[in-house]
Short mmCIF file of C-alpha atoms and ligand atoms in Angstrom, two decimals:
data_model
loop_
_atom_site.label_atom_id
_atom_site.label_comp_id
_atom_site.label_asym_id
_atom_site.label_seq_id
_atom_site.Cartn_x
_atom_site.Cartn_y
_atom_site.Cartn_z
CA UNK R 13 -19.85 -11.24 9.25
CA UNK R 14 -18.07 -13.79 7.43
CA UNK R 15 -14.62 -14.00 6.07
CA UNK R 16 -13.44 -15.53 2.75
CA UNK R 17 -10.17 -16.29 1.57
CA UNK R 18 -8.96 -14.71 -1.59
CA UNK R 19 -5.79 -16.20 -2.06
CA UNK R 20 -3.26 -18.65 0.14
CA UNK R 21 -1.54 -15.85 1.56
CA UNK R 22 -2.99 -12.68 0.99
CA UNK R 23 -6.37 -11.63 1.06
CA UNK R 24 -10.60 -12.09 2.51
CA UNK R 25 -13.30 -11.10 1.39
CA UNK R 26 -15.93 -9.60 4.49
CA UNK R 27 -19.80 -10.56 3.91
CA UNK R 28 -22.24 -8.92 5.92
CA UNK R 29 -20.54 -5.36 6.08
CA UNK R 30 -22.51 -1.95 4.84
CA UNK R 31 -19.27 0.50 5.28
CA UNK R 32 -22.26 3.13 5.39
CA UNK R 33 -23.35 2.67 8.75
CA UNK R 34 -22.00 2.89 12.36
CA UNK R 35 -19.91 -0.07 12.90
CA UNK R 36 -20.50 -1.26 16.43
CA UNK R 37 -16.33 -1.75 18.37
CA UNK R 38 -16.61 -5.31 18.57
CA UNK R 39 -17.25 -5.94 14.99
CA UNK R 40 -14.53 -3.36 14.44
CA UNK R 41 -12.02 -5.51 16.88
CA UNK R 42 -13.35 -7.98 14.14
CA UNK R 43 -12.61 -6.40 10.84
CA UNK R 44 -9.11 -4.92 12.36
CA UNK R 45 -8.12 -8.46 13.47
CA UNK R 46 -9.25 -10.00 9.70
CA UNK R 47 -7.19 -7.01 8.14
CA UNK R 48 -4.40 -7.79 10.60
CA UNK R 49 -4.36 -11.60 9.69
CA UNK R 50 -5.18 -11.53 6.23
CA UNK R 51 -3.30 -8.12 5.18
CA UNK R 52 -5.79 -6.98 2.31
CA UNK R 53 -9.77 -7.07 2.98
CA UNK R 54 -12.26 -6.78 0.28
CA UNK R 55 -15.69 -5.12 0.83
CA UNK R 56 -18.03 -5.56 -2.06
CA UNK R 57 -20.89 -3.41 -2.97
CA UNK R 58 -20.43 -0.33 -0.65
CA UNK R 59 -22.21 2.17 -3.14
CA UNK R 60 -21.27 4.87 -0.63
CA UNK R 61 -20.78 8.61 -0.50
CA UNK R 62 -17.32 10.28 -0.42
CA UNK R 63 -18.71 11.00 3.48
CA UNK R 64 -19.40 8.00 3.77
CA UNK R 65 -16.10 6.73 3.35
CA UNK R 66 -14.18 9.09 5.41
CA UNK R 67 -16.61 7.87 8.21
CA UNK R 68 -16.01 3.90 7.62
CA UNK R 69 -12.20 4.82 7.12
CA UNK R 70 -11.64 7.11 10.40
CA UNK R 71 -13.25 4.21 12.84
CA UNK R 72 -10.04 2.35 11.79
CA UNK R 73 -7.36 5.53 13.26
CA UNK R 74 -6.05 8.10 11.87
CA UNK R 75 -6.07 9.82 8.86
CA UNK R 76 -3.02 11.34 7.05
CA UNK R 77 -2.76 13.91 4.42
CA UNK R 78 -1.43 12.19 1.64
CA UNK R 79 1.21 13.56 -0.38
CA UNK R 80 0.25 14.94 -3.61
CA UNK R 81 -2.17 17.61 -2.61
CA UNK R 82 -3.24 18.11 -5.77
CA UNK R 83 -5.11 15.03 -5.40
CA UNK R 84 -6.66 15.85 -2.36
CA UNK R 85 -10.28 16.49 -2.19
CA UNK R 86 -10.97 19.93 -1.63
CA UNK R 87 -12.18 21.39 1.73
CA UNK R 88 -11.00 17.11 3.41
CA UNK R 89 -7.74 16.64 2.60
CA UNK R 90 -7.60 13.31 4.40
CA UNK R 91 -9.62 12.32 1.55
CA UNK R 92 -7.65 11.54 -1.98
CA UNK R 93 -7.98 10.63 -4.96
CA UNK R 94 -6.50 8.21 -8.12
CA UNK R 95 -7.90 8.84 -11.01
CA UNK R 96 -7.12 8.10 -15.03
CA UNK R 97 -6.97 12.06 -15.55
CA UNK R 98 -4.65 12.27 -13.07
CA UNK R 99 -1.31 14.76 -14.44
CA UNK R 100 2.11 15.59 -13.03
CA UNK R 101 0.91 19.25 -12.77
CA UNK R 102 4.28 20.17 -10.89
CA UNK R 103 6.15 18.55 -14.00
CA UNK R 104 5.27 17.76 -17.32
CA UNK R 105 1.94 18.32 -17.26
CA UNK R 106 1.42 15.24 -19.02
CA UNK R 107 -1.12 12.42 -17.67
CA UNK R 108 0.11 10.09 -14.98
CA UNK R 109 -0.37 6.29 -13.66
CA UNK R 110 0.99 6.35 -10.41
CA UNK R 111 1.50 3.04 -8.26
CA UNK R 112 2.75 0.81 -11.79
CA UNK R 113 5.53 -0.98 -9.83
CA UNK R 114 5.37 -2.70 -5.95
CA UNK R 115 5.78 -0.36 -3.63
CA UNK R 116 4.38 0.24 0.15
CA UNK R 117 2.69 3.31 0.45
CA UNK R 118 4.84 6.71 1.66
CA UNK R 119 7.71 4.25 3.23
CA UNK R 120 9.58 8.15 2.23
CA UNK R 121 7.90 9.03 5.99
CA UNK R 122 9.99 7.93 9.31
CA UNK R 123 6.13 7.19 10.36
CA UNK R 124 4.25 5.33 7.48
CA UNK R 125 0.17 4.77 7.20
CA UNK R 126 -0.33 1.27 8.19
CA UNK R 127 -3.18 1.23 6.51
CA UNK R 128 -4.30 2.11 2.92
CA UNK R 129 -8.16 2.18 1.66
CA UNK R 130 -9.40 2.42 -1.54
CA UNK R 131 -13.30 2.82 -2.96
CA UNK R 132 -13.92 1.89 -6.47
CA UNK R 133 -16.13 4.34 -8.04
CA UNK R 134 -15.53 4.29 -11.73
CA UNK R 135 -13.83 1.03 -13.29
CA UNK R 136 -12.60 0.35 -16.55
CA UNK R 137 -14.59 -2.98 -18.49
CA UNK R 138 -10.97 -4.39 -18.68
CA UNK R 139 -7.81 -4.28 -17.27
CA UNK R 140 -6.60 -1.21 -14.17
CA UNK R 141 -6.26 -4.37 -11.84
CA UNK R 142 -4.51 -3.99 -8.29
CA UNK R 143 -2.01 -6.79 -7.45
CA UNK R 144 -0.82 -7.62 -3.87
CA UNK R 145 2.09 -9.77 -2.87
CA UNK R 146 3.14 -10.94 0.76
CA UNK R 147 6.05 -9.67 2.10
CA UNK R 148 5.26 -11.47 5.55
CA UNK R 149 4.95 -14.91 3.41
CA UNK R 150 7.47 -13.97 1.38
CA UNK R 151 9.96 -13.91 4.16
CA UNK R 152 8.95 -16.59 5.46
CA UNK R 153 9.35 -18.69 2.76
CA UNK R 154 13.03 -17.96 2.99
CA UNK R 155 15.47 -20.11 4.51
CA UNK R 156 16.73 -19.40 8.20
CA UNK R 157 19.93 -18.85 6.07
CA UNK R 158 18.37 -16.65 3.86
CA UNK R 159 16.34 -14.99 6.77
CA UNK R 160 19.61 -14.15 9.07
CA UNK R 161 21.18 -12.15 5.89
CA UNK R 162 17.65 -9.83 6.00
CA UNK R 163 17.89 -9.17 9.55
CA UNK R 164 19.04 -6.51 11.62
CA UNK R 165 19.94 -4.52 8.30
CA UNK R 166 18.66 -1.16 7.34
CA UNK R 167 17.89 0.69 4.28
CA UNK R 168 17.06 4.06 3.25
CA UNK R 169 14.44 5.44 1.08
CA UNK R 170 13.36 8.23 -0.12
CA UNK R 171 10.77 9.88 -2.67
CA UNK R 172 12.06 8.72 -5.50
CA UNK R 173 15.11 6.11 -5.65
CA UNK R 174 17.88 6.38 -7.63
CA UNK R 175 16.72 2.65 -8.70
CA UNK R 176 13.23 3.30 -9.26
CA UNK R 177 11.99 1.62 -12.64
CA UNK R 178 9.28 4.91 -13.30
CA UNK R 179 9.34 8.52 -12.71
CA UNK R 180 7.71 9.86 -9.82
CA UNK R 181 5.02 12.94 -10.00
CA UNK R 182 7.06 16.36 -9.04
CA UNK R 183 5.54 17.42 -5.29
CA UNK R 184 4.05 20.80 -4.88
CA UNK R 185 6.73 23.20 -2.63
CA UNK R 186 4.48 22.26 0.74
CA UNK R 187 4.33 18.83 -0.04
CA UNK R 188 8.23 18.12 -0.36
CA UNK R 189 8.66 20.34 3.05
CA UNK R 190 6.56 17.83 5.05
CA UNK R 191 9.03 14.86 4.35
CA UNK R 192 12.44 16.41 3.48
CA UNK R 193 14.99 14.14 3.14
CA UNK R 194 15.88 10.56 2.83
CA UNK R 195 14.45 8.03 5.74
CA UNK R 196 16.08 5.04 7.62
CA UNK R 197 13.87 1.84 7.96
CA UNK R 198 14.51 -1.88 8.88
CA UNK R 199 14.36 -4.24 5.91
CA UNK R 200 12.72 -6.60 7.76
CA UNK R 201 9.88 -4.79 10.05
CA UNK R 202 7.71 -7.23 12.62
CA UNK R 203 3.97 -5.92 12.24
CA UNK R 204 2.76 -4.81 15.84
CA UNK R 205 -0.58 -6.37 15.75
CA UNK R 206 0.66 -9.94 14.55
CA UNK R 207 4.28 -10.12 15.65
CA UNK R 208 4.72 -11.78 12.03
CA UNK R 209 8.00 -10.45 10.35
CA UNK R 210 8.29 -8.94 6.67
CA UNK R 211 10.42 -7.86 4.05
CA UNK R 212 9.86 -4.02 4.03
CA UNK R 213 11.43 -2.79 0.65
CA UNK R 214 10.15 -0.14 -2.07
CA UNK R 215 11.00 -0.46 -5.63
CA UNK R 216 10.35 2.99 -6.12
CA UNK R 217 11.85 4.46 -3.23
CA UNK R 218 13.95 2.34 -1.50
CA UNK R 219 17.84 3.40 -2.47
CA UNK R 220 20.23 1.06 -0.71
CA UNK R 221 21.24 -1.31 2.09
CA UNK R 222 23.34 0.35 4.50
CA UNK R 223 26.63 -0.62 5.79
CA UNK R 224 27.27 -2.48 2.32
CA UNK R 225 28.86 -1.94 -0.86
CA UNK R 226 26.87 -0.56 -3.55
CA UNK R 227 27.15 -3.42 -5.93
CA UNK R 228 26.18 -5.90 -3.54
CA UNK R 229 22.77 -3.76 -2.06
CA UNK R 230 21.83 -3.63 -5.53
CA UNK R 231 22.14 -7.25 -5.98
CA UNK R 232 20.42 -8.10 -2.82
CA UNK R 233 18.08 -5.67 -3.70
CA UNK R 234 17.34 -7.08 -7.43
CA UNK R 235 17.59 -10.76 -5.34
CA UNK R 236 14.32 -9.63 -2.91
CA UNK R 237 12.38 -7.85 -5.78
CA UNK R 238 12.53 -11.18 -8.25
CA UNK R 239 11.26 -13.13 -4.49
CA UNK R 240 8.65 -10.96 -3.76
CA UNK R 241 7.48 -10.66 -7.63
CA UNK R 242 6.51 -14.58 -7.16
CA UNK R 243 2.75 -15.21 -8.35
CA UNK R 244 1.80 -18.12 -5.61
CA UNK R 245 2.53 -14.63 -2.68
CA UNK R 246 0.10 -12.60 -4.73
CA UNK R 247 -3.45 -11.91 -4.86
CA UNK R 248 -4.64 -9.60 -8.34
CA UNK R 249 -7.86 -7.70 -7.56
CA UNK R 250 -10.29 -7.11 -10.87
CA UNK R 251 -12.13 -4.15 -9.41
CA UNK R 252 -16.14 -3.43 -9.07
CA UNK R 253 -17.57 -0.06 -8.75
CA UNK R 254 -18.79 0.23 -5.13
CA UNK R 255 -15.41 -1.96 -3.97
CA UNK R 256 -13.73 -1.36 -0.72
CA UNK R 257 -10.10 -2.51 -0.27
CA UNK R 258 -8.06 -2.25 2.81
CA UNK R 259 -4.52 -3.12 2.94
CA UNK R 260 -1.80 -3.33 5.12
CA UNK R 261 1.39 -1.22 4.26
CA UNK R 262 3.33 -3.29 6.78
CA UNK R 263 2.49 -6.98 5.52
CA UNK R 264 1.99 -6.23 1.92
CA UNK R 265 3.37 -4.32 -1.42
CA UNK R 266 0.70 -3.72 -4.30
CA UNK R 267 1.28 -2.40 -7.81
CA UNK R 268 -1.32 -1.09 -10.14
CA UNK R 269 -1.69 -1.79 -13.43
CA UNK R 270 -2.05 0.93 -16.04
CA UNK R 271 -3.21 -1.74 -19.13
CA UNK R 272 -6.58 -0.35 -20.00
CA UNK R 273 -8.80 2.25 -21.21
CA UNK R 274 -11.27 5.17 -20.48
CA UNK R 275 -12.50 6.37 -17.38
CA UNK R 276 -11.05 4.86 -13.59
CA UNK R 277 -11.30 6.57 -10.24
CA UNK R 278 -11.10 5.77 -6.84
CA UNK R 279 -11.30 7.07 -3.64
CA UNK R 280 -8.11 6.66 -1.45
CA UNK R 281 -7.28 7.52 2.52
CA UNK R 282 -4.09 6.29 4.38
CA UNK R 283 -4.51 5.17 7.99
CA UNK R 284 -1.75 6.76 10.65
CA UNK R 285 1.10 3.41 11.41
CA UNK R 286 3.95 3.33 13.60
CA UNK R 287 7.76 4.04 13.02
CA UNK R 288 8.73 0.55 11.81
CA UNK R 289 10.11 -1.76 14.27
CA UNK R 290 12.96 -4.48 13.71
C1 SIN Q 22 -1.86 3.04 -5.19
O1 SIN Q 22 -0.73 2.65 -5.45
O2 SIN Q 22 -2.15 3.53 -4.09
C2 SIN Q 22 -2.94 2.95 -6.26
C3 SIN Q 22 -3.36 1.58 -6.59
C4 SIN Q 22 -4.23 1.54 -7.80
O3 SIN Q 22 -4.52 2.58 -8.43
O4 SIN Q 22 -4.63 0.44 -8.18
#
């Protein structure tokens, strides 16, 4: 197997990988340690079956049912979909991009997936590009100044902020019973498997910094946004059919982008994490 670098801080690309057969636990400690390290892992060429995938993806933990059952695949609901048909079918009715602004998947749950995997099956000839950006290297790149006003704060989030820049799809009755509620999380998180430390925000869901006045966890939170939003944190994937990506909910946020036409789908299953730790 051999690792590439996709970008300074975020990003490899794994050679020498066919996510449709049995991968042996070393190689596994392997690719877990690269996903760790590197926070978004690219797989190229895995013309796989939707089988397939929930194999490769469930020798990497757990699989959660992802909210929005609507999307989820009939008769496996750990396996998901996002698709260019997709429609807020509790709401308008009318067709849907989701994921158009950086955001960390479900951070609505006390216990969020650490992981997030996505195989490309149908991709557009331009544009529908995923971008990444490093919260872990973006708070790093702060000052210890700018690092001690992060720490030991808190914020809550929930399924749709007050602040969020796009509306989110309406959940189904069963779906908003599974995580009623706003949630409690540390704005800066340390990620288990590295003991690195990163900003842990949601523009979507994240509503405001506790313990302070509302104008100023706005402006804080308008502050972290522009940081994170930098170009030399990100990495932008261009998709292939028969692309794997696996990211990192704890090190990373990702936005997609809804600038093209026609036909895009891709498989999607969220990995199990842990309650997020100061
Ligand atoms: C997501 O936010 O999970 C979807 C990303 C994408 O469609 O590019």
């Amino acid at each position: 197997m051999e690792i590439r670098k996709l970008s300074e801080f975020v990003g490899a690309e794994l050679v020498g990988i066919d996510a449709g057969e049995v991968i042996s636990q070393n190689i596994r400690k392997e690719i877990y340690k690269a996903w760790a390290d590197h926070s978004v892992l690219l797989l190229r060429n895995q013309n796989i079956s939707p089988q397939e995938f929930v194999f490769f993806g469930r020798q990497f933990g757990v699989p959660i049912i992802q909210t929005l059952s609507d999307m989820n695949i009939q008769g496996c609901p750990e396996l998901a979909y996002i698709s260019s048909e997709d429609r807020d079918v509790h709401g308008s009715g009318k067709r849907i991009i989701r994921g158009t602004s950086w955001h960390t998947d479900h951070s609505y749950a006390q216990v969020p997936p650490k992981a997030t995997i996505l195989l490309a099956v149908d991709i557009p000839d331009k544009g529908g590009d995923t971008e990444f950006t490093s919260s872990t290297a973006a708070f790093e790149a702060l000052s210890e100044e700018e690092r001690t006003n992060l720490e030991n704060k808190f914020s809550t989030h929930a399924y749709q902020s007050s602040r969020s820049p796009r509306p989110m799809a309406i959940r189904a009755a069963e779906d908003e019973k599974r995580y009623p509620g706003d949630v409690t999380h540390p704005l800066v998180r340390t990620n288990p498997d590295t003991g690195r430390r990163s900003i842990y925000v949601n523009t979507v869901r994240t509503e405001c910094i506790l313990d302070m006045d509302r104008e100023k966890s706005d402006a804080l939170l308008d502050r972290i946004y522009a940081h994170l939003d930098q170009e030399k944190f990100q990495y932008r994937h261009k998709w292939q059919s028969g692309d794997i990506i696996i990211w990192d909910n704890r090190s990373v946020l990702h936005k997609a982008n809804g600038d093209y036409k026609g036909k895009r789908f891709l498989y999607r299953m969220m990995i199990e994490g842990e309650k997020p730790i100061l």
